[in-house]
Tab-separated table of C-alpha atoms in Angstrom:
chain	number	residue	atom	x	y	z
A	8	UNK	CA	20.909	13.587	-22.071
A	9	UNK	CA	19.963	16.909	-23.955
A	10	UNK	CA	16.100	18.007	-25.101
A	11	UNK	CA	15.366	19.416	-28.459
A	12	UNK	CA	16.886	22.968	-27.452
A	13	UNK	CA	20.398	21.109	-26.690
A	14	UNK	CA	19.885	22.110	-22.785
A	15	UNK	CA	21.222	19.343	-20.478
A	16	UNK	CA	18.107	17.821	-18.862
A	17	UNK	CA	18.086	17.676	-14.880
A	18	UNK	CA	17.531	14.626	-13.173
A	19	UNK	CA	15.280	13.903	-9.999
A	20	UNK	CA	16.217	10.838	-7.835
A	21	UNK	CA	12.751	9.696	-6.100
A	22	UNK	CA	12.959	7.218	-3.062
A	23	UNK	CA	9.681	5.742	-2.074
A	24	UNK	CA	9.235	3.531	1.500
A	25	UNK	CA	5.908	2.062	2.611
A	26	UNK	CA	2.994	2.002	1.684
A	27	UNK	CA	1.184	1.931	-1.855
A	28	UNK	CA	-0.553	5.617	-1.019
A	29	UNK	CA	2.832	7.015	-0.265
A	30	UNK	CA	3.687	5.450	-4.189
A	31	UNK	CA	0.675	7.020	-5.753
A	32	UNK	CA	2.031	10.494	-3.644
A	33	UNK	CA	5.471	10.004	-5.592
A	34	UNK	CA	3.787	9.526	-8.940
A	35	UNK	CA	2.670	12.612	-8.212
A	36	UNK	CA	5.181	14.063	-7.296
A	37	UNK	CA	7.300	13.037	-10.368
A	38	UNK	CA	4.497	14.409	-12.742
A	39	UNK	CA	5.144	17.930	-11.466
A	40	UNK	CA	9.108	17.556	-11.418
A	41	UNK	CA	8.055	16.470	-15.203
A	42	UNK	CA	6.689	19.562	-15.865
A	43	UNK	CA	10.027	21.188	-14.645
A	44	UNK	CA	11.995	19.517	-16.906
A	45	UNK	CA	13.323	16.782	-14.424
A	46	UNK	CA	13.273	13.160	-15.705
A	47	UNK	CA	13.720	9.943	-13.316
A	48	UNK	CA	16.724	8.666	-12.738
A	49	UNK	CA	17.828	5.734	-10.724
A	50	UNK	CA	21.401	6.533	-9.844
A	51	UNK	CA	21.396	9.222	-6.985
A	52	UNK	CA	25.167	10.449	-7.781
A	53	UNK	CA	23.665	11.134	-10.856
A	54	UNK	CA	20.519	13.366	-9.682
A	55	UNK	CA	20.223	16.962	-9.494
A	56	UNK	CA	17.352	16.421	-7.364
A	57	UNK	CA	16.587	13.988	-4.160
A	58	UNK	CA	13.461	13.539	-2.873
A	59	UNK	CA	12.783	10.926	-0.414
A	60	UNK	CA	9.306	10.225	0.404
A	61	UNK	CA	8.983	8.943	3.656
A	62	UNK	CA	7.200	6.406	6.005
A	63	UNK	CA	6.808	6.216	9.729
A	64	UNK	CA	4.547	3.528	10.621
A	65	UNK	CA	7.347	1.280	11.850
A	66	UNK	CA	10.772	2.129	13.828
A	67	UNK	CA	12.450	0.092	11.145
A	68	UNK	CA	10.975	2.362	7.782
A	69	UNK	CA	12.140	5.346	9.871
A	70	UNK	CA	15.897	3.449	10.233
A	71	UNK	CA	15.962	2.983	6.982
A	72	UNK	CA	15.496	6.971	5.489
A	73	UNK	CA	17.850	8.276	8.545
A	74	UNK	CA	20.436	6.065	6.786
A	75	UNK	CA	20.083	7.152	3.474
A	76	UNK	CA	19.149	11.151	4.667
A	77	UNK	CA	23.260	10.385	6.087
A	78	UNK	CA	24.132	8.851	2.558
A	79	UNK	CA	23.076	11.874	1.079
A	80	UNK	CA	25.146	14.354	2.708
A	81	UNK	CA	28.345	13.507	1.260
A	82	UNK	CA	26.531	13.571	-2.239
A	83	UNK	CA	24.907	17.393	-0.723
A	84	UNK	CA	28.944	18.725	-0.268
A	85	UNK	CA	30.134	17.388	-4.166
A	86	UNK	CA	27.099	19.125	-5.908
A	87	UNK	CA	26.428	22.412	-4.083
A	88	UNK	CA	23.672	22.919	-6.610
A	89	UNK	CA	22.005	19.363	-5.617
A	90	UNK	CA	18.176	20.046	-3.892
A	91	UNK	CA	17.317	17.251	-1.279
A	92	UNK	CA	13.735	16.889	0.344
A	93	UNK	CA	11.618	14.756	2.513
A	94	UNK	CA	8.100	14.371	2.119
A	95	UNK	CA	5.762	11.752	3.229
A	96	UNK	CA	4.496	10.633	7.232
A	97	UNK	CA	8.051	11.128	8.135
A	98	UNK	CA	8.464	14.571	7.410
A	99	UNK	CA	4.848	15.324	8.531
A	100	UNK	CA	5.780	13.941	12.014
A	101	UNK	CA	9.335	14.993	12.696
A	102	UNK	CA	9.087	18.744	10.603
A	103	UNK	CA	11.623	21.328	11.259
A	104	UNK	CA	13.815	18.636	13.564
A	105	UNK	CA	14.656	16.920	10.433
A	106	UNK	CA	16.195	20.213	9.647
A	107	UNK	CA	18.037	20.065	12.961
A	108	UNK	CA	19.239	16.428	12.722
A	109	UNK	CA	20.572	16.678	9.101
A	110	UNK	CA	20.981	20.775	7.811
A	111	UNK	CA	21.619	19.465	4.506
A	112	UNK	CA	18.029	18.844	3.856
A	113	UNK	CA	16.370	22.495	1.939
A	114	UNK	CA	12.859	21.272	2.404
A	115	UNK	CA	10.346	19.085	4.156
A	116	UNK	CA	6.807	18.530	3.026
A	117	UNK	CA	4.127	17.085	5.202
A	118	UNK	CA	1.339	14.348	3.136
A	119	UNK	CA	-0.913	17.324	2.605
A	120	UNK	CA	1.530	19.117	0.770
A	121	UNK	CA	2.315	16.654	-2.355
A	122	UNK	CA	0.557	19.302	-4.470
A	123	UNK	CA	2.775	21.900	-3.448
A	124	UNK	CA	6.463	20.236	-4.593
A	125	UNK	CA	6.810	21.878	-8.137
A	126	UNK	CA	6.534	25.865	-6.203
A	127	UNK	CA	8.892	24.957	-3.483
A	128	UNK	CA	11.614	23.563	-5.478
A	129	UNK	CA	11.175	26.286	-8.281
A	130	UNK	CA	12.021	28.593	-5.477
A	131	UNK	CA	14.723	26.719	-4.600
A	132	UNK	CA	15.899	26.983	-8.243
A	133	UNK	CA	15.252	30.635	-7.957
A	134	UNK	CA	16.448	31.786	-4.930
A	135	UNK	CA	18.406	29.188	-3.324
A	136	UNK	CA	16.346	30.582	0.150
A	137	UNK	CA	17.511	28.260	2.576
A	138	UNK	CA	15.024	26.072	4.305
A	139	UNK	CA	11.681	25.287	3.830
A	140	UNK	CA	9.643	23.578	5.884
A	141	UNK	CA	5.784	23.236	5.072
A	142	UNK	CA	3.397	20.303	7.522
A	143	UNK	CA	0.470	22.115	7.837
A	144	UNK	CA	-2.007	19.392	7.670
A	145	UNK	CA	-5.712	21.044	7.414
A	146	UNK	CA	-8.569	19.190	5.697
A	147	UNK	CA	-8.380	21.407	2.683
A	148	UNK	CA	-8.983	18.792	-0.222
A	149	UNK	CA	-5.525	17.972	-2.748
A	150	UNK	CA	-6.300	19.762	-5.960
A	151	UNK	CA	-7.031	17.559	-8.772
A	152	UNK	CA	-5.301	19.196	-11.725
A	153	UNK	CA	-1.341	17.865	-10.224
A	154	UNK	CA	0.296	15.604	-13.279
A	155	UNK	CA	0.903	12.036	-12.322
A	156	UNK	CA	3.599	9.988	-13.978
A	157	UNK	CA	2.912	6.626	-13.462
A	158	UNK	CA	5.257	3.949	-12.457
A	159	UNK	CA	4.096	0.795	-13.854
A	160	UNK	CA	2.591	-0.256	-16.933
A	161	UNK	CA	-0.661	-2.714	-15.861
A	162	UNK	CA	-1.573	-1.548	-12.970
A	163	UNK	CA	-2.298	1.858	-11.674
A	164	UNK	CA	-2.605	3.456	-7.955
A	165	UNK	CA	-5.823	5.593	-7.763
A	166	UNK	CA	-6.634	7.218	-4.048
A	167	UNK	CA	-10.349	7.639	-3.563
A	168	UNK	CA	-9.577	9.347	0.297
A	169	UNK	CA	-6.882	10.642	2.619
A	170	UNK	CA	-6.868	10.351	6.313
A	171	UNK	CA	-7.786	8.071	8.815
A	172	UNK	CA	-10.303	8.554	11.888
A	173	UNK	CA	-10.016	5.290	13.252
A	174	UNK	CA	-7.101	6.076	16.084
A	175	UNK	CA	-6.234	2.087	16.460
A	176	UNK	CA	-4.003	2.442	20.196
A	177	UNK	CA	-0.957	1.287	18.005
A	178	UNK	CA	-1.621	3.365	14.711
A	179	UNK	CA	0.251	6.664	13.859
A	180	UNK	CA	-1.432	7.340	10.630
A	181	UNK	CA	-4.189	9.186	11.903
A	182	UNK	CA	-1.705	12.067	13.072
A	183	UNK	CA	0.211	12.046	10.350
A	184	UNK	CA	-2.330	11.807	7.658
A	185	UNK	CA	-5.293	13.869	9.144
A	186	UNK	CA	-8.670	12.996	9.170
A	187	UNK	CA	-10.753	10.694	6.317
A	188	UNK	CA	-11.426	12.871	3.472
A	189	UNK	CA	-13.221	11.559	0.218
A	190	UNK	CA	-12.211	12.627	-3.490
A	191	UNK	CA	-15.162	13.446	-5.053
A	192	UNK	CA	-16.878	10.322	-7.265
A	193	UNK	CA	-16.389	11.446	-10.642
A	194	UNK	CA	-12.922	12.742	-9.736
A	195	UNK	CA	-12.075	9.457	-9.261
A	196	UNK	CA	-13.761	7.700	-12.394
A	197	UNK	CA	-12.227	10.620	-14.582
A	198	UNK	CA	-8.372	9.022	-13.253
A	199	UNK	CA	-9.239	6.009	-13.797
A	200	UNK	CA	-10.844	6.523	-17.277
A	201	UNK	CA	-7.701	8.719	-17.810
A	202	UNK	CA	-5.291	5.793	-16.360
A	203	UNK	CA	-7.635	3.291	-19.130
A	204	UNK	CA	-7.163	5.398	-21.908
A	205	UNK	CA	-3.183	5.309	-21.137
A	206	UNK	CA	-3.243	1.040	-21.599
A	207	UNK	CA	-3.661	0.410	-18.085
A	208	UNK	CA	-5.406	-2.993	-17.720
A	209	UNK	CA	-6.379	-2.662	-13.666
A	210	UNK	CA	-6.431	-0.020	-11.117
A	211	UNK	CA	-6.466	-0.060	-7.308
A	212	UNK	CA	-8.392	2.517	-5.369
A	213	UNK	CA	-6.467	3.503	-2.013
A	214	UNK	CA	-7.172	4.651	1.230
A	215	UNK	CA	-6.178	4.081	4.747
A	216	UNK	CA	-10.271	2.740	5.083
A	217	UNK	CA	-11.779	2.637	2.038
A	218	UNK	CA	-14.841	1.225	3.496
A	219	UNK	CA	-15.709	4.410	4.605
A	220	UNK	CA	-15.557	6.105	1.418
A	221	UNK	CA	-17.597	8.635	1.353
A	222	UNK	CA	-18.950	9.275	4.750
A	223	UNK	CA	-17.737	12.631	4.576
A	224	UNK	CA	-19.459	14.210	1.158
A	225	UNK	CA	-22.552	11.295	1.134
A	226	UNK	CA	-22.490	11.844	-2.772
A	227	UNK	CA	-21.416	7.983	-3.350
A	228	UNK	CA	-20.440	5.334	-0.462
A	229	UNK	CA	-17.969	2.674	-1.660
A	230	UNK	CA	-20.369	-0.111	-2.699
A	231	UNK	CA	-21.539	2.756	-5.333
A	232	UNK	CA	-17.763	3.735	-6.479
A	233	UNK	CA	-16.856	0.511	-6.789
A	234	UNK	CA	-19.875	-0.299	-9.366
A	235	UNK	CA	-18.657	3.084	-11.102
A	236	UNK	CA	-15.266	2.100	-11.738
A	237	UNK	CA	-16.543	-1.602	-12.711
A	238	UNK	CA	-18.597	0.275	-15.343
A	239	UNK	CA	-15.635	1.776	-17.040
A	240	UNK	CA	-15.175	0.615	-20.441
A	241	UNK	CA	-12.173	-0.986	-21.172
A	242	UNK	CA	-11.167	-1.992	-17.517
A	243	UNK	CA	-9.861	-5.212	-16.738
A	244	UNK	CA	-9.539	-5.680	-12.793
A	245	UNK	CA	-10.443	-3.584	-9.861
A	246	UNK	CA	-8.886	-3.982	-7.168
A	247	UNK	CA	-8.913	-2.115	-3.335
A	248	UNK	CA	-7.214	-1.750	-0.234
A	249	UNK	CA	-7.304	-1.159	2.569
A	250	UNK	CA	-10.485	-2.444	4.261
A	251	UNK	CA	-11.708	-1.822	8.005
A	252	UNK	CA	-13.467	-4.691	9.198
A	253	UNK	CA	-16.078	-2.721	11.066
A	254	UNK	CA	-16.908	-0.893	7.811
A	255	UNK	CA	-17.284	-3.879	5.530
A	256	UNK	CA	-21.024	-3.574	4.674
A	257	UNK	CA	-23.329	-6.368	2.699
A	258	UNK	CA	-23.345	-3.769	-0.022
A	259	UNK	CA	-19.638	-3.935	-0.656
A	260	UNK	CA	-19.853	-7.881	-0.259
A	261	UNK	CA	-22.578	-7.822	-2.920
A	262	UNK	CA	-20.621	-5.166	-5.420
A	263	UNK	CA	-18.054	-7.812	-5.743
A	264	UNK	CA	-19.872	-10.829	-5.861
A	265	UNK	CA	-22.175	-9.000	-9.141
A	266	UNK	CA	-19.104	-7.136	-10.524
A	267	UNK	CA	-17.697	-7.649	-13.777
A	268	UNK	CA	-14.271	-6.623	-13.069
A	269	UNK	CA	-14.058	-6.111	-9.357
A	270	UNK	CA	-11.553	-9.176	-7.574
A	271	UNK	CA	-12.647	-11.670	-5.759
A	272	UNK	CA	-10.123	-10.618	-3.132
A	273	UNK	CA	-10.441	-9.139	0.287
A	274	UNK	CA	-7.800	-8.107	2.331
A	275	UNK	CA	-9.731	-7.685	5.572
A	276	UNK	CA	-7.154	-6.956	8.566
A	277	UNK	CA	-7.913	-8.367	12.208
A	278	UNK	CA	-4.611	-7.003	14.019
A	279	UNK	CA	-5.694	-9.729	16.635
A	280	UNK	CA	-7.424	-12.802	17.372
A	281	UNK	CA	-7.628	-12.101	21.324
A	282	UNK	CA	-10.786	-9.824	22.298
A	283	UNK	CA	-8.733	-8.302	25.305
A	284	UNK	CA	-6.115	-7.402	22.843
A	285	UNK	CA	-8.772	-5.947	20.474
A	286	UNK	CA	-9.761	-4.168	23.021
A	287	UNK	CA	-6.803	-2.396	24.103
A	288	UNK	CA	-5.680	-2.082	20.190
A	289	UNK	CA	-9.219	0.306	19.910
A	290	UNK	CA	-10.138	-1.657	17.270
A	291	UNK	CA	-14.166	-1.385	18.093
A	292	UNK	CA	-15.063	-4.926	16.347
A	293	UNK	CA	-14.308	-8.690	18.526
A	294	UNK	CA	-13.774	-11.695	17.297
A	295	UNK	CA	-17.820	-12.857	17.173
A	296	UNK	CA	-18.271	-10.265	14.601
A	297	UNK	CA	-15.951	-10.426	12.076
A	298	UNK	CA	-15.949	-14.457	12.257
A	299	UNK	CA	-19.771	-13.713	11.056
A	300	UNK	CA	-18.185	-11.259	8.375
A	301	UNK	CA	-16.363	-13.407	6.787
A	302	UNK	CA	-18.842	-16.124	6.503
A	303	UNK	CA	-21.056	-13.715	4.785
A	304	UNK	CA	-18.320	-12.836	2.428
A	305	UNK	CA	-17.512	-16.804	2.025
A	306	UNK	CA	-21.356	-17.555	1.190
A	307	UNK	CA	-21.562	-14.469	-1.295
A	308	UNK	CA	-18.411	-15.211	-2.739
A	309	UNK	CA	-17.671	-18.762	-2.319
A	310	UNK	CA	-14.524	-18.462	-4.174
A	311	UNK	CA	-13.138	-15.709	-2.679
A	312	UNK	CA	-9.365	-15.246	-1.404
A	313	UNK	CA	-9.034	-13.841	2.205
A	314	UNK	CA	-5.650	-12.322	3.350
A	315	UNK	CA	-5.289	-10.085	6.662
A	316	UNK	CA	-2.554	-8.004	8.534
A	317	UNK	CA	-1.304	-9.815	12.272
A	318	UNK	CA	0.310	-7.532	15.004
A	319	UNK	CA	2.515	-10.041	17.435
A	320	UNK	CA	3.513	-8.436	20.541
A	321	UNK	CA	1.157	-5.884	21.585
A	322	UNK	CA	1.832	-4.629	24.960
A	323	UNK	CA	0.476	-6.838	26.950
A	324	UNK	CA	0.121	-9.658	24.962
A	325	UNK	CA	-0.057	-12.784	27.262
A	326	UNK	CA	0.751	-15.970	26.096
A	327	UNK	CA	-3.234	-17.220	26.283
A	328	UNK	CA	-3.965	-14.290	24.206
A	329	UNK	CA	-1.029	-15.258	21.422
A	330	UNK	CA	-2.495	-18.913	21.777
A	331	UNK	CA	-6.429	-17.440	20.847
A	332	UNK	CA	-4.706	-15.813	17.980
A	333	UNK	CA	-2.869	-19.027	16.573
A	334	UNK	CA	-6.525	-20.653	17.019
A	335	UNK	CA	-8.153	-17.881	15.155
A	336	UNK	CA	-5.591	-18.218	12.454
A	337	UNK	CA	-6.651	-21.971	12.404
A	338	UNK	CA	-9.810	-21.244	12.720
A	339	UNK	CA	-10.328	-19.133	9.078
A	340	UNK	CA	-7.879	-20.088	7.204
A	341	UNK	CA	-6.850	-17.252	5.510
A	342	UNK	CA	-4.985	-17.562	1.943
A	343	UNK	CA	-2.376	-15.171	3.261
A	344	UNK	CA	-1.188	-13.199	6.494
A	345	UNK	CA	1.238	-9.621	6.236
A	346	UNK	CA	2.710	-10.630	9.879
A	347	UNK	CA	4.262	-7.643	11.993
A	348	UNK	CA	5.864	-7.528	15.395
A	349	UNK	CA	4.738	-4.384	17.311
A	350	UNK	CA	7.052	-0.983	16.301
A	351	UNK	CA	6.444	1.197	19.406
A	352	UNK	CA	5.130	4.672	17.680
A	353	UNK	CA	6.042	7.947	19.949
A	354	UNK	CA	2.866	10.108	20.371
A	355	UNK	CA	0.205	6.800	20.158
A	356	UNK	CA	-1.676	5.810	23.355
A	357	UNK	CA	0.057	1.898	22.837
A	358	UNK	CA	3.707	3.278	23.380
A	359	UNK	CA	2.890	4.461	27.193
A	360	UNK	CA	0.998	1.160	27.958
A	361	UNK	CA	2.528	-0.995	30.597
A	362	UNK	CA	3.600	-4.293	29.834
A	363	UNK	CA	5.591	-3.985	26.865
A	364	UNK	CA	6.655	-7.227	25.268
A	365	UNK	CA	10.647	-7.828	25.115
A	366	UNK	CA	11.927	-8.401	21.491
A	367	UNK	CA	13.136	-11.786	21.820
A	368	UNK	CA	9.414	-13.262	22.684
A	369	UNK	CA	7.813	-11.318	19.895
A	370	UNK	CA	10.635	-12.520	17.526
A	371	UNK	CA	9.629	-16.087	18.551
A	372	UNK	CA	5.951	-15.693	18.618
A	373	UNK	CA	6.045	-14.552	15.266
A	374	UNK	CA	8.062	-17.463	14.088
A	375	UNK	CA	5.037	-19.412	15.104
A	376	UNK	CA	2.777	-17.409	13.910
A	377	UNK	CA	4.492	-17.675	10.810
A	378	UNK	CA	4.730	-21.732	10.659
A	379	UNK	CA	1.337	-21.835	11.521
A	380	UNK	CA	0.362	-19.405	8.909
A	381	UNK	CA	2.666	-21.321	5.532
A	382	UNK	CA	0.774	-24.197	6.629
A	383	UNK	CA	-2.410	-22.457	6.174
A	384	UNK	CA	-1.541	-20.617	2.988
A	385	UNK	CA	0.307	-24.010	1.336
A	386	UNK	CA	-3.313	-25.945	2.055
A	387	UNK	CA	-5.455	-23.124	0.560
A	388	UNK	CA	-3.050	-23.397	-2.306
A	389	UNK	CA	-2.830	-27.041	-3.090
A	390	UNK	CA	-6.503	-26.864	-2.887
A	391	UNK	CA	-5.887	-25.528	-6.401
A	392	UNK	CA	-4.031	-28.654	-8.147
A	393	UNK	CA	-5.498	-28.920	-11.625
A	394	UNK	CA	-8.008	-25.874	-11.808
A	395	UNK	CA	-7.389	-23.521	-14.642
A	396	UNK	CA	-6.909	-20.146	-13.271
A	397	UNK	CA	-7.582	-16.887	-15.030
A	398	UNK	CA	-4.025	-14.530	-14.699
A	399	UNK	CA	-3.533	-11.004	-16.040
A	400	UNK	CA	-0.083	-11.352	-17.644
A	401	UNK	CA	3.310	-9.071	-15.920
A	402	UNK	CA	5.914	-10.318	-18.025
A	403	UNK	CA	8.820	-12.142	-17.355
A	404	UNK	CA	9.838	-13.241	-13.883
A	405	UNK	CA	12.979	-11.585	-12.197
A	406	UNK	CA	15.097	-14.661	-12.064
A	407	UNK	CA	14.718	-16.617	-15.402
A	408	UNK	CA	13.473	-14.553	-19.042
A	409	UNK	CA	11.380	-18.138	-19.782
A	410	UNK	CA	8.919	-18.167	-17.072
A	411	UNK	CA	6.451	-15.262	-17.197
A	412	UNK	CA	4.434	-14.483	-14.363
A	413	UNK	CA	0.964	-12.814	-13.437
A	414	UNK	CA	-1.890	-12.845	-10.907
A	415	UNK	CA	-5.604	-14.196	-10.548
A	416	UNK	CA	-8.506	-12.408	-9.718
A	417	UNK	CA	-8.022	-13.291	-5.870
A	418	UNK	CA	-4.278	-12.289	-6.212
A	419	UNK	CA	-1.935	-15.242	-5.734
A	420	UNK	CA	0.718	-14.829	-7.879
A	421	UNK	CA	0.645	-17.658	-10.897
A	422	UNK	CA	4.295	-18.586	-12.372
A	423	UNK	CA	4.164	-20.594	-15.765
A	424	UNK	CA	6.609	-21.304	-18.803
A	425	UNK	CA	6.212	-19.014	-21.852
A	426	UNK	CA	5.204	-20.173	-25.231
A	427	UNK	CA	5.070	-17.500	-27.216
A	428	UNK	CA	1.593	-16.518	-27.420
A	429	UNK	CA	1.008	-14.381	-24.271
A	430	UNK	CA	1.580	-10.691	-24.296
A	431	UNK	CA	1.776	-8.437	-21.211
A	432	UNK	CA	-1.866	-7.040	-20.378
A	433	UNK	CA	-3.210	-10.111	-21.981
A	434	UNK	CA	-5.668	-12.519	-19.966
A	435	UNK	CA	-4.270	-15.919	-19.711
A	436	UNK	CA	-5.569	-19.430	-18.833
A	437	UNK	CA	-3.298	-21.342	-16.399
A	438	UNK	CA	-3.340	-24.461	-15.183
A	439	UNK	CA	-2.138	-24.849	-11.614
A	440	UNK	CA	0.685	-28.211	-11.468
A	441	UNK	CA	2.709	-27.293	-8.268
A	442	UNK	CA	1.130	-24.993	-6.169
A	443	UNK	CA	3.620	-24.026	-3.558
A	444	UNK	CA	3.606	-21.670	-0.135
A	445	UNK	CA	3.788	-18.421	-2.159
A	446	UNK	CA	3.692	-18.936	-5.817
A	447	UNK	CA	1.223	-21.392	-8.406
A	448	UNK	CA	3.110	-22.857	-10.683
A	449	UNK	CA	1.475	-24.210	-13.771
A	450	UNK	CA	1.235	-25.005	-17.507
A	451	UNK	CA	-0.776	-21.814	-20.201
A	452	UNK	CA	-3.693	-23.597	-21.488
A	453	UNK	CA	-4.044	-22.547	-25.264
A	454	UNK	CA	-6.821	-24.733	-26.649
């Protein structure tokens, strides 16, 4: 493809793994390769630049980019002109020994450097310098004037912090990611008016803890953002994530229960339901006190959906401690459960512990986890049968042009035949027929 002038245009290749943060970070990114005269593509033979923005938090995300950092190479030898970086938790933890491991790489940019893409690979246009290799963390604030080219069309990624101070025994985000730093209020109601104004219908404001939202500045906590962004005019959902159960104040609880367009969703991660394992997982909360959490949020906001993150196969994990957590699970009945076995993370207190589980019992424990779990989630769902739901249209599904999907307020993902009527962005009323393990299947109500 050529631009006005009849130049060819260049093409940046942009790999994303994990989480939602390192997404937003890649929108980012993109905007500034934008500005450079790079558009997307999805074909990597086809790019003139790679950039693979990278996760760490698991053994397997880190598998996963060493394969495709070897895919690359051949790709590196074909195109001499081809520029190929790493960014993300990745880069920020391994640094110059990605250079070691794979030479073909010209630069590596650590999570506090996202700003900083569109100068280094000008240079590299430039000057063709050799390596660079930039992981300073610092607490030094992101600027706020770095172009963002959004990926989706509904819904739009909107950091409100960076950082984590939390040091969970298993967690490697803290040293990758540097300590909690909050973006400044109106900063953040300026995106999201900005994101609004672009025909985005709902927004999610990220952080590793966004409970603790301005701790840091003490200009706005997050109960106060959250009524900010709620305030918005022409804002459709609000969503957040993710939440630290010690954090979780009654002024959050009561933000959502009064908002207008905040969900009646919260994703409230207990790692555990063993207070030995708690314990040793740093976690600082036990079992008594988020059980008396959530039946605050459950009386506040009696129809609230509750989902949470599991760890199986923490070292030491007994088999009474994986039999408290299958109780706990039974115990609140959560809508949904993001189930992990233990990744062992070099340079965390967890991976020296003694008593590291073997793979084949934390592959079974989470199989019953997970039975135990669908069970759960099916009940909560058929608990549904015959409500009308309110869904924020997507589109069609991936599998069949004719059924168009969406999600509710409390985020269960609603699957229903089209009629011609509904329009992406649009506010539907569905009808729940078949509600299933994962999906609600139902009929659009018109009258």
């Amino acid at each position: 493809m050529k631009d006005l002038q009849g130049f060819q245009k260049k093409k940046a290749f942009i790999g994303v793994y994990g989480c939602q943060m390192n997404i937003s970070d890649a929108e980012r990114m993109e905007g500034q390769l934008g500005t450079l005269g790079y558009e997307r593509t999805e074909d990597m033979t086809d790019a003139d630049l790679i950039l693979l923005n990278t996760c760490c938090v698991r053994e397997t995300a880190e598998d996963k980019v060493y394969g495709k950092i070897g895919e690359i190479k051949h790709l590196k030898h074909a195109k001499q002109t081809l520029i190929f970086g790493i960014t993300g938790c990745m880069a920020q933890k391994e640094g110059e020994a990605l250079i070691r491991r794979a030479p073909h790489i010209d630069f590596v940019l650590g999570t506090n450097k996202v700003h900083e893409l569109k100068d280094v690979v000008k240079r590299l246009e430039s000057e063709r310098c050799g390596h660079i290799v930039d992981v300073f963390l610092g607490n030094a604030p992101l600027p706020e004037d770095v172009p963002i080219e959004r990926a989706g069309r509904l819904s739009a990624w909107v950091p409100i912090m960076y950082g984590c101070d939390n040091f969970c025994t298993y967690c490697i985000v803290p040293y990758v990611r540097g300590r909690e730093h909050s973006r400044q209020p109106e900063d953040v109601v300026r995106e999201v008016k900005a994101a609004v104004g672009q025909g985005f219908k709902e927004v999610t404001l990220l952080g590793q803890n966004v409970n603790s939202y301005g701790k840091d500045h003490k200009r706005a906590d997050f109960a106060e953002l959250l009524q900010m962004v709620d305030e918005i005019e022409g804002i459709e959902r609000v969503r957040y994530m993710t939440s630290h159960p010690k954090d979780l104040s009654d002024r959050v609880i009561e933000a959502v229960k009064n908002g207008k367009h905040i969900c009646p969703h919260f994703h409230l991660p207990v790692q555990h339901g063993s207070d030995r394992i708690l314990k040793a997982m740093n976690r600082v909360y036990r079992k008594d006190a988020y059980r008396s959490l959530v039946e605050r949020i459950r009386t506040a906001v009696p129809g609230a959906s509750l989902t949470t993150d599991l760890i199986v196969g923490f070292p030491g994990e007994a088999e009474e401690d994986f039999a408290e957590l299958l109780d706990f699970l039974k115990e609140i009945r959560y809508d949904a459960a993001y189930t992990f076995l233990y990744s062992k993370r070099s340079g965390t207190p967890a991976a020296t512990m003694e008593e590291q589980v073997e793979a084949s019992v934390k592959k079974e424990r989470l199989h019953r986890l997970m039975q135990v779990q669908n069970r759960i989630s099916l009940e909560k769902n058929q608990e549904l049968q015959n409500s009308v739901q309110e869904v924020l249209v997507e589109g069609p599904s991936r599998t069949d042009e004719a059924i168009w999907t969406g999600r509710t307020g409390t985020n269960k993902i609603v699957l229903w035949k089209k009629k011609g009527t509904e329009a992406e962005g649009d506010i539907v009323r569905v009808r729940i027929t078949q509600p299933q393990t994962w999906v609600l299947k139902g009929e659009l109500q018109t009258d």
